[in-house]
GROMACS .gro file of C-alpha atoms in nm:
model
  424
    1MET     CA    1   2.146  -8.281   4.038
    2ASP     CA    2   1.977  -7.941   4.030
    3PHE     CA    3   1.640  -7.950   3.852
    4SER     CA    4   1.543  -7.593   3.940
    5LEU     CA    5   1.495  -7.340   3.662
    6PRO     CA    6   1.767  -7.077   3.610
    7VAL     CA    7   1.697  -6.757   3.802
    8ASP     CA    8   1.716  -6.548   3.486
    9LEU     CA    9   1.460  -6.772   3.312
   10VAL     CA   10   1.216  -6.732   3.601
   11ALA     CA   11   1.271  -6.357   3.587
   12TYR     CA   12   1.202  -6.355   3.213
   13LEU     CA   13   0.873  -6.540   3.264
   14GLY     CA   14   0.773  -6.259   3.499
   15GLU     CA   15   0.873  -5.999   3.240
   16LEU     CA   16   0.661  -6.175   2.978
   17ASP     CA   17   0.364  -6.190   3.214
   18ARG     CA   18   0.385  -5.818   3.277
   19PHE     CA   19   0.408  -5.748   2.903
   20ILE     CA   20   0.095  -5.959   2.842
   21GLU     CA   21  -0.101  -5.769   3.107
   22ARG     CA   22   0.024  -5.431   2.990
   23GLU     CA   23  -0.007  -5.461   2.611
   24ILE     CA   24  -0.163  -5.787   2.493
   25LYS     CA   25  -0.463  -5.816   2.724
   26PRO     CA   26  -0.590  -5.464   2.641
   27LEU     CA   27  -0.567  -5.547   2.270
   28GLU     CA   28  -0.751  -5.874   2.331
   29GLN     CA   29  -1.036  -5.685   2.500
   30ALA     CA   30  -1.054  -5.398   2.249
   31ASP     CA   31  -1.312  -5.383   1.966
   32ASP     CA   32  -1.474  -5.709   2.075
   33ASN     CA   33  -1.154  -5.899   1.987
   34ILE     CA   34  -1.248  -6.140   2.264
   35ARG     CA   35  -1.488  -6.293   2.008
   36PHE     CA   36  -1.187  -6.477   1.868
   37PHE     CA   37  -1.139  -6.658   2.200
   38ASP     CA   38  -1.479  -6.697   2.365
   39HIS     CA   39  -1.768  -6.925   2.256
   40ARG     CA   40  -1.781  -6.742   1.918
   41ARG     CA   41  -1.418  -6.821   1.835
   42GLU     CA   42  -1.466  -7.071   1.552
   43TRP     CA   43  -1.720  -6.856   1.371
   44ALA     CA   44  -1.526  -6.534   1.433
   45ARG     CA   45  -1.206  -6.683   1.294
   46THR     CA   46  -1.351  -6.862   0.991
   47ASP     CA   47  -1.459  -6.717   0.658
   48PHE     CA   48  -1.700  -6.997   0.574
   49GLU     CA   49  -1.799  -6.830   0.247
   50ASN     CA   50  -1.437  -6.826   0.131
   51GLY     CA   51  -1.343  -7.191   0.153
   52GLY     CA   52  -1.319  -7.188   0.531
   53LEU     CA   53  -1.003  -6.977   0.527
   54PRO     CA   54  -0.904  -6.758   0.823
   55ARG     CA   55  -1.080  -6.423   0.826
   56HIS     CA   56  -0.861  -6.126   0.744
   57GLU     CA   57  -0.954  -5.959   1.074
   58TRP     CA   58  -0.831  -6.260   1.268
   59GLU     CA   59  -0.495  -6.277   1.095
   60ALA     CA   60  -0.454  -5.899   1.118
   61LEU     CA   61  -0.506  -5.916   1.494
   62LEU     CA   62  -0.240  -6.186   1.529
   63ARG     CA   63   0.001  -5.975   1.324
   64LYS     CA   64  -0.066  -5.672   1.544
   65ALA     CA   65   0.013  -5.874   1.857
   66LYS     CA   66   0.332  -6.003   1.698
   67ASP     CA   67   0.439  -5.651   1.605
   68LEU     CA   68   0.387  -5.537   1.965
   69ALA     CA   69   0.594  -5.830   2.087
   70ASP     CA   70   0.865  -5.760   1.830
   71ALA     CA   71   0.887  -5.396   1.936
   72ALA     CA   72   0.921  -5.509   2.299
   73GLY     CA   73   1.202  -5.752   2.211
   74HIS     CA   74   1.013  -6.076   2.277
   75LEU     CA   75   0.899  -6.212   1.941
   76ARG     CA   76   1.248  -6.301   1.819
   77PHE     CA   77   1.362  -6.460   2.144
   78PRO     CA   78   1.474  -6.794   1.988
   79VAL     CA   79   1.630  -6.627   1.681
   80PRO     CA   80   2.011  -6.579   1.660
   81LYS     CA   81   2.136  -6.243   1.783
   82GLN     CA   82   2.257  -6.135   1.438
   83TYR     CA   83   1.891  -6.128   1.331
   84GLY     CA   84   1.771  -5.932   1.634
   85GLY     CA   85   1.699  -6.230   1.858
   86LYS     CA   86   1.833  -6.355   2.190
   87ASP     CA   87   1.966  -6.700   2.092
   88GLY     CA   88   1.690  -6.856   2.302
   89SER     CA   89   1.759  -7.222   2.374
   90ASN     CA   90   1.530  -7.521   2.333
   91LEU     CA   91   1.511  -7.551   2.712
   92TRP     CA   92   1.401  -7.191   2.759
   93MET     CA   93   1.153  -7.219   2.472
   94ALA     CA   94   1.005  -7.537   2.621
   95VAL     CA   95   0.953  -7.366   2.957
   96ILE     CA   96   0.805  -7.053   2.798
   97ARG     CA   97   0.567  -7.246   2.575
   98GLU     CA   98   0.441  -7.458   2.862
   99HIS     CA   99   0.396  -7.144   3.072
  100PHE     CA  100   0.194  -6.972   2.798
  101ALA     CA  101  -0.027  -7.270   2.717
  102ALA     CA  102  -0.105  -7.323   3.086
  103LYS     CA  103  -0.267  -6.978   3.087
  104GLY     CA  104  -0.542  -7.099   2.851
  105LEU     CA  105  -0.672  -6.941   2.530
  106GLY     CA  106  -0.566  -6.587   2.457
  107LEU     CA  107  -0.395  -6.348   2.222
  108HIS     CA  108  -0.063  -6.411   2.396
  109ASN     CA  109  -0.050  -6.764   2.256
  110ASP     CA  110  -0.282  -6.957   2.025
  111LEU     CA  111  -0.188  -7.316   1.957
  112GLN     CA  112  -0.430  -7.361   1.668
  113ASN     CA  113  -0.197  -7.173   1.433
  114GLU     CA  114   0.132  -7.160   1.627
  115HIS     CA  115   0.081  -6.792   1.708
  116SER     CA  116   0.274  -6.665   2.008
  117ILE     CA  117   0.427  -6.342   2.134
  118VAL     CA  118   0.747  -6.547   2.164
  119GLY     CA  119   0.773  -6.678   1.811
  120ASN     CA  120   0.846  -7.027   1.692
  121PHE     CA  121   1.053  -6.992   1.375
  122PRO     CA  122   1.176  -7.331   1.245
  123VAL     CA  123   1.193  -7.189   0.891
  124VAL     CA  124   1.426  -6.914   1.017
  125THR     CA  125   1.649  -7.185   1.162
  126MET     CA  126   1.649  -7.362   0.826
  127LEU     CA  127   1.741  -7.041   0.644
  128ASP     CA  128   2.019  -6.962   0.890
  129ARG     CA  129   2.175  -7.309   0.886
  130TYR     CA  130   2.130  -7.407   0.524
  131GLY     CA  131   2.055  -7.093   0.322
  132ARG     CA  132   2.287  -6.896   0.099
  133ASP     CA  133   2.345  -6.532   0.184
  134ASP     CA  134   2.063  -6.418  -0.044
  135GLN     CA  135   1.829  -6.668   0.124
  136LYS     CA  136   1.939  -6.562   0.471
  137ALA     CA  137   1.842  -6.210   0.367
  138MET     CA  138   1.480  -6.333   0.384
  139ILE     CA  139   1.500  -6.396   0.759
  140ASP     CA  140   1.397  -6.051   0.878
  141GLY     CA  141   1.110  -6.044   0.629
  142SER     CA  142   0.998  -6.390   0.744
  143ILE     CA  143   0.971  -6.265   1.101
  144LYS     CA  144   0.791  -5.944   1.005
  145GLY     CA  145   0.546  -6.118   0.773
  146LYS     CA  146   0.688  -5.990   0.444
  147TYR     CA  147   0.770  -6.350   0.350
  148ARG     CA  148   0.562  -6.655   0.435
  149ILE     CA  149   0.740  -6.983   0.360
  150THR     CA  150   0.523  -7.292   0.380
  151PHE     CA  151   0.654  -7.646   0.437
  152GLY     CA  152   0.594  -7.886   0.147
  153LEU     CA  153   0.694  -8.231   0.272
  154THR     CA  154   0.386  -8.449   0.332
  155GLU     CA  155   0.214  -8.608   0.032
  156PRO     CA  156  -0.138  -8.748  -0.023
  157HIS     CA  157  -0.027  -9.107  -0.083
  158HIS     CA  158   0.267  -9.126   0.156
  159GLY     CA  159   0.183  -8.912   0.458
  160SER     CA  160   0.486  -8.862   0.677
  161ASP     CA  161   0.695  -9.121   0.488
  162ALA     CA  162   0.910  -8.867   0.309
  163THR     CA  163   1.151  -9.122   0.164
  164HIS     CA  164   0.884  -9.257  -0.071
  165MET     CA  165   0.764  -8.919  -0.194
  166GLU     CA  166   0.645  -8.907  -0.553
  167THR     CA  167   0.730  -8.542  -0.619
  168ARG     CA  168   1.019  -8.526  -0.866
  169ALA     CA  169   1.257  -8.250  -0.974
  170VAL     CA  170   1.451  -8.295  -1.299
  171PRO     CA  171   1.739  -8.068  -1.411
  172VAL     CA  172   1.668  -7.873  -1.730
  173VAL     CA  173   1.783  -7.569  -1.927
  174ARG     CA  174   1.506  -7.328  -2.025
  175ASP     CA  175   1.578  -7.013  -2.227
  176ASN     CA  176   1.949  -7.060  -2.150
  177VAL     CA  177   1.871  -7.068  -1.776
  178LYS     CA  178   1.971  -7.376  -1.577
  179GLY     CA  179   1.708  -7.498  -1.338
  180TRP     CA  180   1.464  -7.772  -1.243
  181ILE     CA  181   1.120  -7.888  -1.353
  182ILE     CA  182   0.910  -8.005  -1.059
  183ASN     CA  183   0.602  -8.228  -1.069
  184GLY     CA  184   0.411  -8.364  -0.772
  185GLU     CA  185   0.156  -8.298  -0.503
  186LYS     CA  186   0.173  -8.201  -0.135
  187MET     CA  187  -0.070  -8.208   0.156
  188TRP     CA  188  -0.108  -7.988   0.466
  189THR     CA  189   0.107  -7.710   0.318
  190THR     CA  190  -0.020  -7.477   0.589
  191GLY     CA  191  -0.047  -7.110   0.500
  192MET     CA  192  -0.050  -7.129   0.121
  193HIS     CA  193  -0.331  -6.873   0.104
  194VAL     CA  194  -0.081  -6.605   0.214
  195ALA     CA  195   0.244  -6.775   0.115
  196THR     CA  196   0.519  -6.611  -0.085
  197HIS     CA  197   0.723  -6.934  -0.112
  198CYS     CA  198   0.700  -7.304  -0.045
  199ALA     CA  199   0.998  -7.498   0.091
  200LEU     CA  200   0.927  -7.789  -0.141
  201PHE     CA  201   1.092  -8.128  -0.103
  202ALA     CA  202   1.136  -8.340  -0.417
  203ARG     CA  203   1.335  -8.644  -0.515
  204THR     CA  204   1.622  -8.553  -0.748
  205SER     CA  205   1.811  -8.886  -0.745
  206GLY     CA  206   1.813  -9.230  -0.588
  207ASN     CA  207   1.533  -9.479  -0.535
  208ASP     CA  208   1.212  -9.481  -0.336
  209GLY     CA  209   1.297  -9.537   0.027
  210ASP     CA  210   1.643  -9.377   0.007
  211ALA     CA  211   1.708  -9.101   0.257
  212ARG     CA  212   1.961  -8.949   0.017
  213GLY     CA  213   1.848  -8.799  -0.311
  214ILE     CA  214   1.581  -8.561  -0.179
  215THR     CA  215   1.638  -8.190  -0.238
  216CYS     CA  216   1.460  -7.883  -0.101
  217PHE     CA  217   1.365  -7.587  -0.322
  218LEU     CA  218   1.228  -7.243  -0.235
  219VAL     CA  219   0.948  -7.227  -0.490
  220PRO     CA  220   0.767  -6.893  -0.532
  221ALA     CA  221   0.402  -6.955  -0.445
  222LYS     CA  222   0.276  -6.779  -0.757
  223SER     CA  223   0.493  -6.982  -0.996
  224HIS     CA  224   0.318  -7.109  -1.307
  225GLY     CA  225   0.195  -7.461  -1.237
  226VAL     CA  226   0.142  -7.418  -0.861
  227LYS     CA  227  -0.224  -7.474  -0.778
  228VAL     CA  228  -0.418  -7.507  -0.453
  229GLU     CA  229  -0.650  -7.796  -0.531
  230GLU     CA  230  -0.858  -7.778  -0.213
  231TYR     CA  231  -0.848  -7.666   0.149
  232MET     CA  232  -0.900  -7.951   0.392
  233TRP     CA  233  -1.165  -7.870   0.652
  234THR     CA  234  -1.044  -7.993   0.991
  235PHE     CA  235  -1.155  -8.052   1.352
  236ASN     CA  236  -1.069  -7.692   1.430
  237MET     CA  237  -1.170  -7.425   1.183
  238PRO     CA  238  -1.059  -7.207   1.010
  239THR     CA  239  -0.850  -7.409   0.770
  240ASP     CA  240  -0.532  -7.305   0.595
  241HIS     CA  241  -0.424  -7.662   0.518
  242PRO     CA  242  -0.446  -7.729   0.144
  243ARG     CA  243  -0.360  -7.998  -0.103
  244VAL     CA  244  -0.132  -7.833  -0.358
  245SER     CA  245  -0.029  -7.959  -0.700
  246PHE     CA  246   0.294  -7.870  -0.881
  247THR     CA  247   0.269  -7.927  -1.257
  248ASP     CA  248   0.576  -7.862  -1.473
  249VAL     CA  249   0.688  -7.590  -1.233
  250PHE     CA  250   1.017  -7.439  -1.348
  251VAL     CA  251   1.256  -7.291  -1.092
  252PRO     CA  252   1.608  -7.162  -1.164
  253GLU     CA  253   1.912  -7.311  -0.995
  254ASP     CA  254   1.912  -7.044  -0.726
  255ALA     CA  255   1.583  -7.183  -0.593
  256GLN     CA  256   1.784  -7.474  -0.454
  257PHE     CA  257   1.772  -7.463  -0.073
  258GLY     CA  258   2.057  -7.652   0.090
  259GLU     CA  259   2.268  -7.926  -0.063
  260VAL     CA  260   2.137  -8.130  -0.355
  261GLY     CA  261   2.029  -8.472  -0.234
  262ARG     CA  262   2.049  -8.382   0.136
  263GLY     CA  263   1.711  -8.217   0.176
  264LEU     CA  264   1.599  -8.439   0.462
  265SER     CA  265   1.854  -8.264   0.683
  266LEU     CA  266   1.648  -7.947   0.642
  267ALA     CA  267   1.328  -8.137   0.718
  268GLN     CA  268   1.475  -8.285   1.037
  269CYS     CA  269   1.595  -7.940   1.139
  270PHE     CA  270   1.234  -7.823   1.111
  271VAL     CA  271   1.059  -8.113   1.282
  272HIS     CA  272   1.290  -8.170   1.579
  273GLN     CA  273   1.271  -7.809   1.691
  274ASN     CA  274   0.899  -7.795   1.621
  275ARG     CA  275   0.812  -8.121   1.796
  276ILE     CA  276   0.986  -8.057   2.128
  277ARG     CA  277   0.825  -7.714   2.148
  278GLN     CA  278   0.490  -7.855   2.044
  279ALA     CA  279   0.526  -8.113   2.321
  280ALA     CA  280   0.585  -7.837   2.575
  281SER     CA  281   0.275  -7.651   2.452
  282SER     CA  282   0.066  -7.967   2.474
  283LEU     CA  283   0.188  -8.021   2.828
  284GLY     CA  284   0.094  -7.665   2.919
  285ALA     CA  285  -0.254  -7.707   2.772
  286ALA     CA  286  -0.294  -8.031   2.968
  287VAL     CA  287  -0.191  -7.854   3.289
  288TYR     CA  288  -0.449  -7.584   3.219
  289CYS     CA  289  -0.723  -7.846   3.183
  290ILE     CA  290  -0.615  -8.027   3.500
  291ASN     CA  291  -0.596  -7.707   3.704
  292GLU     CA  292  -0.935  -7.585   3.582
  293SER     CA  293  -1.088  -7.922   3.667
  294VAL     CA  294  -0.948  -7.919   4.020
  295LYS     CA  295  -1.067  -7.562   4.074
  296TYR     CA  296  -1.417  -7.640   3.948
  297ALA     CA  297  -1.441  -7.963   4.149
  298ARG     CA  298  -1.364  -7.771   4.468
  299GLU     CA  299  -1.623  -7.501   4.391
  300ARG     CA  300  -1.909  -7.713   4.253
  301LYS     CA  301  -2.134  -7.861   4.522
  302PRO     CA  302  -2.416  -8.069   4.376
  303PHE     CA  303  -2.643  -8.211   4.644
  304GLY     CA  304  -2.456  -8.004   4.902
  305LYS     CA  305  -2.125  -8.187   4.862
  306ALA     CA  306  -1.818  -8.067   4.672
  307LEU     CA  307  -1.729  -8.272   4.365
  308ALA     CA  308  -1.371  -8.274   4.493
  309GLU     CA  309  -1.471  -8.510   4.777
  310ASN     CA  310  -1.559  -8.780   4.526
  311GLN     CA  311  -1.274  -9.023   4.454
  312ALA     CA  312  -1.419  -9.086   4.106
  313ILE     CA  313  -1.332  -8.720   4.040
  314GLN     CA  314  -1.005  -8.721   4.233
  315PHE     CA  315  -0.827  -9.030   4.104
  316PRO     CA  316  -0.837  -8.967   3.727
  317LEU     CA  317  -0.705  -8.614   3.789
  318VAL     CA  318  -0.436  -8.756   4.018
  319GLU     CA  319  -0.320  -8.982   3.735
  320LEU     CA  320  -0.315  -8.698   3.485
  321ALA     CA  321  -0.130  -8.466   3.723
  322THR     CA  322   0.129  -8.738   3.789
  323GLN     CA  323   0.183  -8.793   3.418
  324ALA     CA  324   0.221  -8.417   3.368
  325GLU     CA  325   0.493  -8.394   3.632
  326MET     CA  326   0.689  -8.684   3.483
  327LEU     CA  327   0.647  -8.555   3.128
  328ARG     CA  328   0.769  -8.209   3.228
  329LEU     CA  329   1.099  -8.357   3.346
  330LEU     CA  330   1.141  -8.558   3.025
  331ILE     CA  331   1.065  -8.259   2.802
  332ARG     CA  332   1.304  -8.027   2.986
  333LYS     CA  333   1.582  -8.286   3.001
  334THR     CA  334   1.541  -8.363   2.630
  335ALA     CA  335   1.532  -7.994   2.535
  336TRP     CA  336   1.847  -7.931   2.741
  337GLU     CA  337   2.026  -8.221   2.572
  338MET     CA  338   1.920  -8.092   2.230
  339ASP     CA  339   2.096  -7.766   2.312
  340GLN     CA  340   2.423  -7.958   2.352
  341LEU     CA  341   2.408  -8.138   2.016
  342THR     CA  342   2.416  -8.069   1.644
  343GLU     CA  343   2.112  -8.149   1.430
  344GLU     CA  344   2.283  -8.463   1.297
  345GLN     CA  345   2.364  -8.577   1.652
  346ILE     CA  346   2.004  -8.519   1.761
  347GLU     CA  347   1.873  -8.733   1.477
  348ARG     CA  348   2.127  -9.008   1.549
  349THR     CA  349   2.108  -9.023   1.930
  350LEU     CA  350   1.812  -8.827   2.067
  351SER     CA  351   1.524  -8.821   1.820
  352ASP     CA  352   1.352  -9.114   1.993
  353ARG     CA  353   1.310  -8.904   2.308
  354VAL     CA  354   1.188  -8.606   2.106
  355SER     CA  355   0.925  -8.845   1.968
  356MET     CA  356   0.841  -8.974   2.317
  357CYS     CA  357   0.781  -8.619   2.435
  358ASN     CA  358   0.573  -8.531   2.132
  359TYR     CA  359   0.332  -8.821   2.117
  360TRP     CA  360   0.283  -8.855   2.491
  361ALA     CA  361   0.224  -8.483   2.541
  362ASN     CA  362  -0.041  -8.478   2.270
  363ARG     CA  363  -0.207  -8.784   2.419
  364LEU     CA  364  -0.196  -8.638   2.770
  365CYS     CA  365  -0.350  -8.313   2.648
  366CYS     CA  366  -0.640  -8.492   2.479
  367GLU     CA  367  -0.707  -8.702   2.788
  368SER     CA  368  -0.687  -8.397   3.016
  369ALA     CA  369  -0.924  -8.195   2.797
  370ASP     CA  370  -1.166  -8.487   2.780
  371ARG     CA  371  -1.155  -8.524   3.160
  372ALA     CA  372  -1.212  -8.149   3.200
  373MET     CA  373  -1.523  -8.174   2.984
  374GLN     CA  374  -1.654  -8.457   3.202
  375VAL     CA  375  -1.577  -8.282   3.532
  376HIS     CA  376  -1.747  -7.963   3.414
  377GLY     CA  377  -2.056  -8.154   3.304
  378GLY     CA  378  -2.282  -7.996   3.043
  379MET     CA  379  -2.089  -7.670   3.041
  380GLY     CA  380  -1.770  -7.865   2.980
  381TYR     CA  381  -1.899  -7.978   2.642
  382SER     CA  382  -2.024  -7.633   2.545
  383ARG     CA  383  -1.813  -7.379   2.361
  384HIS     CA  384  -1.843  -7.147   2.658
  385LYS     CA  385  -1.550  -7.344   2.797
  386PRO     CA  386  -1.229  -7.392   2.596
  387PHE     CA  387  -1.192  -7.766   2.654
  388GLU     CA  388  -1.355  -7.884   2.330
  389HIS     CA  389  -1.131  -7.643   2.139
  390ILE     CA  390  -0.821  -7.777   2.314
  391TYR     CA  391  -0.930  -8.137   2.266
  392ARG     CA  392  -1.000  -8.100   1.894
  393HIS     CA  393  -0.676  -7.916   1.828
  394HIS     CA  394  -0.455  -8.166   2.005
  395ARG     CA  395  -0.646  -8.458   1.863
  396ARG     CA  396  -0.549  -8.312   1.524
  397TYR     CA  397  -0.187  -8.298   1.643
  398ARG     CA  398  -0.208  -8.669   1.722
  399ILE     CA  399  -0.320  -8.738   1.366
  400THR     CA  400  -0.135  -8.491   1.144
  401GLU     CA  401   0.172  -8.335   1.306
  402GLY     CA  402   0.409  -8.626   1.256
  403SER     CA  403   0.131  -8.847   1.382
  404GLU     CA  404   0.139  -9.050   1.701
  405GLU     CA  405   0.206  -9.370   1.510
  406ILE     CA  406   0.502  -9.210   1.328
  407GLN     CA  407   0.651  -9.098   1.658
  408MET     CA  408   0.601  -9.441   1.816
  409ARG     CA  409   0.760  -9.605   1.513
  410LYS     CA  410   1.070  -9.392   1.562
  411VAL     CA  411   1.087  -9.489   1.931
  412ALA     CA  412   1.050  -9.853   1.830
  413GLY     CA  413   1.336  -9.813   1.583
  414PHE     CA  414   1.568  -9.707   1.864
  415LEU     CA  415   1.425  -9.963   2.107
  416PHE     CA  416   1.461 -10.259   1.873
  417GLY     CA  417   1.789 -10.152   1.718
  418TYR     CA  418   1.714 -10.073   1.354
  419MET     CA  419   1.751  -9.698   1.412
  420GLY     CA  420   1.974  -9.490   1.635
  421PRO     CA  421   2.352  -9.483   1.695
  422GLY     CA  422   2.545  -9.672   1.429
  423LYS     CA  423   2.243  -9.710   1.200
  424HIS     CA  424   2.291  -9.394   0.987
   0.00000   0.00000   0.00000
């Protein structure tokens, strides 16, 4: 078996590196933009007087970097060619995201808000696979920032257990217009402060616990009855993660997104793609922490002896480096297999390995960042190093992004036979 990367993928990594040095790094250094990445990053990014939301200057800088990447032909890499992309595969995206994250913090790639010069567009995939023609017409605007579609799945009382969601949509006729009335509440609907729409999941039929009977709607963010109740302050600030209520929100029939009662197919489309790429980013961040620790241990010589000569320094890093190598193979193999399957096949036969990659990568990243803080001593715990930022972000991943326990439960379902092939 040949585990080497394709020659054209390696060449593309080099092209991306040159683009970063030529266009992104100068922008990062201009006008003190480095404040968003050095020890001032949390304060520079956060408008503490405005609910802890991201500062306009921070989001404007990210948009400028994206526009540069789009003009250079990189931003849309994973998007289908008919929308200006390159049909980038899950395997290529996994390699690119690991490569970027292993570079450390920078304008090229910021894991705190999924910013990257090679975009991650799960909502675009949803629109392409499940949207009507008028909804697909939103794809270009979604990439350029004209549209911002948030993801309304998680609920305050049910977390990631979508099948027991309390949000309900009931068919009605209002002013001779057929549509739906929606009532409910969602959590972690990231980006609502700038959203134009929310991809909102609501039960339209069936009973609690049924996978069928959940429908997705594209709800305009400014619809009457949509209210941001509060923004949840998190490990890493700024916050754009609110609790949102939907009270007697009316949407016409054309707000329906995908097939009635089959909304979880759209959700799985979003999370599978997101989680394998998130796993690759977590791996890259872990590799960064490991490499920085090894470099520092070789340079630092307390009492005239390099830290690297101490087995108490060596062995924990050896374990982390070994886990990183094994995880890299699992992520790339899983991503490659995903490229061979439909979304339904992934959910039926491969989603346990997507979950393995996701939860173990997030765990590895946290452990690697924590070890980096210890190896670097006092400076490791200061904000003059990026390790606390990496640790807090990936610790949040372990809690909120389809949390570690949710991922392990899916693996257990395949392992013990109540999920997987023949169980759908």
